[in-house]
PDB file of C-alpha atoms in Angstrom:
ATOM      1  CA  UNK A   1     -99.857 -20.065  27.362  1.00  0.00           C
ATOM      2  CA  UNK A   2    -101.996 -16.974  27.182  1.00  0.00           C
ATOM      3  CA  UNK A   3    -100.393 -13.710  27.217  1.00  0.00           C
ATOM      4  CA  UNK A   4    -101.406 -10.206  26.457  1.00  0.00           C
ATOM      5  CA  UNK A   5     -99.834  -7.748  23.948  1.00  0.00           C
ATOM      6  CA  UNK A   6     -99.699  -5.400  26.855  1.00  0.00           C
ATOM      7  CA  UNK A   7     -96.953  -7.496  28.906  1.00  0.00           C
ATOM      8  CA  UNK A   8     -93.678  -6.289  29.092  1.00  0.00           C
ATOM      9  CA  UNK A   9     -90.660  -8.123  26.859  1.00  0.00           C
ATOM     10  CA  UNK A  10     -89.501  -9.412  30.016  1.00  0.00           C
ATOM     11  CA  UNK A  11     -92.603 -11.346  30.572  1.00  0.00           C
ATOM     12  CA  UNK A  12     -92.757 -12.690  26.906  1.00  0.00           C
ATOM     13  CA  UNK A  13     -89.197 -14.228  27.894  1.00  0.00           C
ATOM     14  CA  UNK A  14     -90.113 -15.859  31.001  1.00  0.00           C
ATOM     15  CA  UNK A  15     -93.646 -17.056  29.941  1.00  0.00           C
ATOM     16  CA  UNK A  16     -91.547 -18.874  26.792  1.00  0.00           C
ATOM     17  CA  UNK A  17     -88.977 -20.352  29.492  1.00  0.00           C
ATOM     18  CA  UNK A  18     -91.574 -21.796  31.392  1.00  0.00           C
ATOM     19  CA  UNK A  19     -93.749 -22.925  28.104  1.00  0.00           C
ATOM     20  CA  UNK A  20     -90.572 -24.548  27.226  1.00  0.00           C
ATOM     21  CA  UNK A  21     -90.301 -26.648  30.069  1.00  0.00           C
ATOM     22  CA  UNK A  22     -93.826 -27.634  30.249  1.00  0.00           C
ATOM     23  CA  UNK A  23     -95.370 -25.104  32.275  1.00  0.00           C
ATOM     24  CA  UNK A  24     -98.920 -23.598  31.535  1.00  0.00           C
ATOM     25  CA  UNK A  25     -98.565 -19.578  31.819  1.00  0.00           C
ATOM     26  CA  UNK A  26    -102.094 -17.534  31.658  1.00  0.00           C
ATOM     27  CA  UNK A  27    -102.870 -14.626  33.706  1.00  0.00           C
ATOM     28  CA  UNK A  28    -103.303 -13.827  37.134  1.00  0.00           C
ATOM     29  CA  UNK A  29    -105.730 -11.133  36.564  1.00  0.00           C
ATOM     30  CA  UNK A  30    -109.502 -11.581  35.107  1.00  0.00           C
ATOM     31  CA  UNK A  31    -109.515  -9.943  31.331  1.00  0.00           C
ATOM     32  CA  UNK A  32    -111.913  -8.307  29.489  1.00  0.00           C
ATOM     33  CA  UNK A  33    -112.248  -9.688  26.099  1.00  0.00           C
ATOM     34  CA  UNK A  34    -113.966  -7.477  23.850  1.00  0.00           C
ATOM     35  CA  UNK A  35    -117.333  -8.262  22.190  1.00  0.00           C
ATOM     36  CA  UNK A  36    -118.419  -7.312  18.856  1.00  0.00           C
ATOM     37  CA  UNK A  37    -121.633  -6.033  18.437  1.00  0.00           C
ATOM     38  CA  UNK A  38    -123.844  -8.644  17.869  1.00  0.00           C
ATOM     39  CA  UNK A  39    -121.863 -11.732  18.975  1.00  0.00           C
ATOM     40  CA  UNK A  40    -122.526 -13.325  22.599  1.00  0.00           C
ATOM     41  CA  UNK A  41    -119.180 -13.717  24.852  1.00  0.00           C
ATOM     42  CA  UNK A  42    -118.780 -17.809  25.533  1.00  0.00           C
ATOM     43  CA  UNK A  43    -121.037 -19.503  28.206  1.00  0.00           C
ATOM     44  CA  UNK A  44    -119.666 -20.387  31.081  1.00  0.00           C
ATOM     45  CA  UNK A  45    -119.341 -24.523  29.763  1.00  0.00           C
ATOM     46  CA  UNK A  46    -117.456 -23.261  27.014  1.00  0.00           C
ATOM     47  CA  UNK A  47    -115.265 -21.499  29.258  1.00  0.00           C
ATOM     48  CA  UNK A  48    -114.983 -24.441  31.085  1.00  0.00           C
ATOM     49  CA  UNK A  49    -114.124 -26.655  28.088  1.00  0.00           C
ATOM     50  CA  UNK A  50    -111.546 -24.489  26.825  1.00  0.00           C
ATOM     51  CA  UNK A  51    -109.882 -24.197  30.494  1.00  0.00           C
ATOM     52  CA  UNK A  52    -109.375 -28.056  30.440  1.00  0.00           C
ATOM     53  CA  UNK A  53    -108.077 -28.128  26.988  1.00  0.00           C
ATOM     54  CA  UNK A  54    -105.654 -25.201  27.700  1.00  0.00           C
ATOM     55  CA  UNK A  55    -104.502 -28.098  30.672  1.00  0.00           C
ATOM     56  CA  UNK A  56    -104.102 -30.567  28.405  1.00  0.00           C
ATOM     57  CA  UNK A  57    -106.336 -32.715  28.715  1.00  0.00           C
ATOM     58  CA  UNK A  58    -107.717 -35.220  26.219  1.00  0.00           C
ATOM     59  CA  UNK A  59    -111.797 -34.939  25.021  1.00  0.00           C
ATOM     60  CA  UNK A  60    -112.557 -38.339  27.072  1.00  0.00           C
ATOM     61  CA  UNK A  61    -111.160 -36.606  29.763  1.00  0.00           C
ATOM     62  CA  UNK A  62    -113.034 -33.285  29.748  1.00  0.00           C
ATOM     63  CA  UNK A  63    -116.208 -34.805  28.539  1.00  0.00           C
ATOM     64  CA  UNK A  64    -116.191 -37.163  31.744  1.00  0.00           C
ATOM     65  CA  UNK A  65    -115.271 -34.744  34.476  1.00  0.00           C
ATOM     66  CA  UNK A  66    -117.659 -32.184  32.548  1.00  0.00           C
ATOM     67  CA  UNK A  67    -120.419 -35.245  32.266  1.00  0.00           C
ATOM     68  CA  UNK A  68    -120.923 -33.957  28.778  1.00  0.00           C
ATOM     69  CA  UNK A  69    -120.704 -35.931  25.386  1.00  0.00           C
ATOM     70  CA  UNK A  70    -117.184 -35.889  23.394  1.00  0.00           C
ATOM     71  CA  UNK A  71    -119.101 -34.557  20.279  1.00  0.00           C
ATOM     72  CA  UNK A  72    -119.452 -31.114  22.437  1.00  0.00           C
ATOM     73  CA  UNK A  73    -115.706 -30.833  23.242  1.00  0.00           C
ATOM     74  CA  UNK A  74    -114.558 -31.315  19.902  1.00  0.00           C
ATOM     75  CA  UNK A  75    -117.378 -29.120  18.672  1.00  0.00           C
ATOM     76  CA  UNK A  76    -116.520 -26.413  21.441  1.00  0.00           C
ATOM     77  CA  UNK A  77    -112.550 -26.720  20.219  1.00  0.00           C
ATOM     78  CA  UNK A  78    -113.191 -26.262  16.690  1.00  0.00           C
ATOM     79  CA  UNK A  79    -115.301 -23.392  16.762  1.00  0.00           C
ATOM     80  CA  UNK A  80    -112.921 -21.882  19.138  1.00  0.00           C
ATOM     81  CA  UNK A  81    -110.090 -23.223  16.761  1.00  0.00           C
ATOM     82  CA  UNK A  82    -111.628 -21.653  13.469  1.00  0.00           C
ATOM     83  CA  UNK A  83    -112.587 -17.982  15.675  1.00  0.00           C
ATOM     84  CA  UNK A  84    -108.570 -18.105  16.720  1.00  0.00           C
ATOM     85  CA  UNK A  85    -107.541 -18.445  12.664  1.00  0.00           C
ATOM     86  CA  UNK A  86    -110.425 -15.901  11.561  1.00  0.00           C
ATOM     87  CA  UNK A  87    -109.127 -13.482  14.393  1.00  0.00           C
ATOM     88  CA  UNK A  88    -105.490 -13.971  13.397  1.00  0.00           C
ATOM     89  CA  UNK A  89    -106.302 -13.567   9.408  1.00  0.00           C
ATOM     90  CA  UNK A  90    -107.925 -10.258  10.004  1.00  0.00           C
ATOM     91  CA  UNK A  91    -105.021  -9.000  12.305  1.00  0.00           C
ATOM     92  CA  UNK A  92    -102.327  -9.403   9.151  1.00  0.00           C
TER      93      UNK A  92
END
């Protein structure tokens, strides 16, 4: 699930409902995520990577429809991994 600080209470509740029942909940809308100054915003195959694992899919799996190497998913999902733990760190 992806949601934004800016939904409603409401939405929190039903995005957990639906979580809990095995349903993926991201949003309709295209976000802006913020860039520091100096960093790059992900290419589009990261993008791409991190869609698939957000559907649960395995490495195998992504690396095959992707036709890329399983080395460069689980690369791709650490980084992204470590940035997520940073990112919450700093927010405490």
């Amino acid at each position: 699930a992806f949601i934004t600080k800016s939904n409603t209470e409401e939405y929190f509740v039903q995005s957990l409902k639906k979580v809990m029942v095995g349903e993926s909940v991201f949003p309709e809308e295209s976000l802006q995520i913020p860039v520091m100054v100096g960093e790059s915003p992900l290419t589009e195959r990261e993008i791409e990577v991190l869609r698939l694992i957000c559907e649960d899919l395995a490495n195998k799996e992504i690396a095959d429809r992707l036709g890329i190497s399983v080395n460069t998913v689980t690369t791709i999902s650490r980084v992204y991994s470590k940035k997520r733990k940073k990112s919450a760190e700093q927010d405490w």
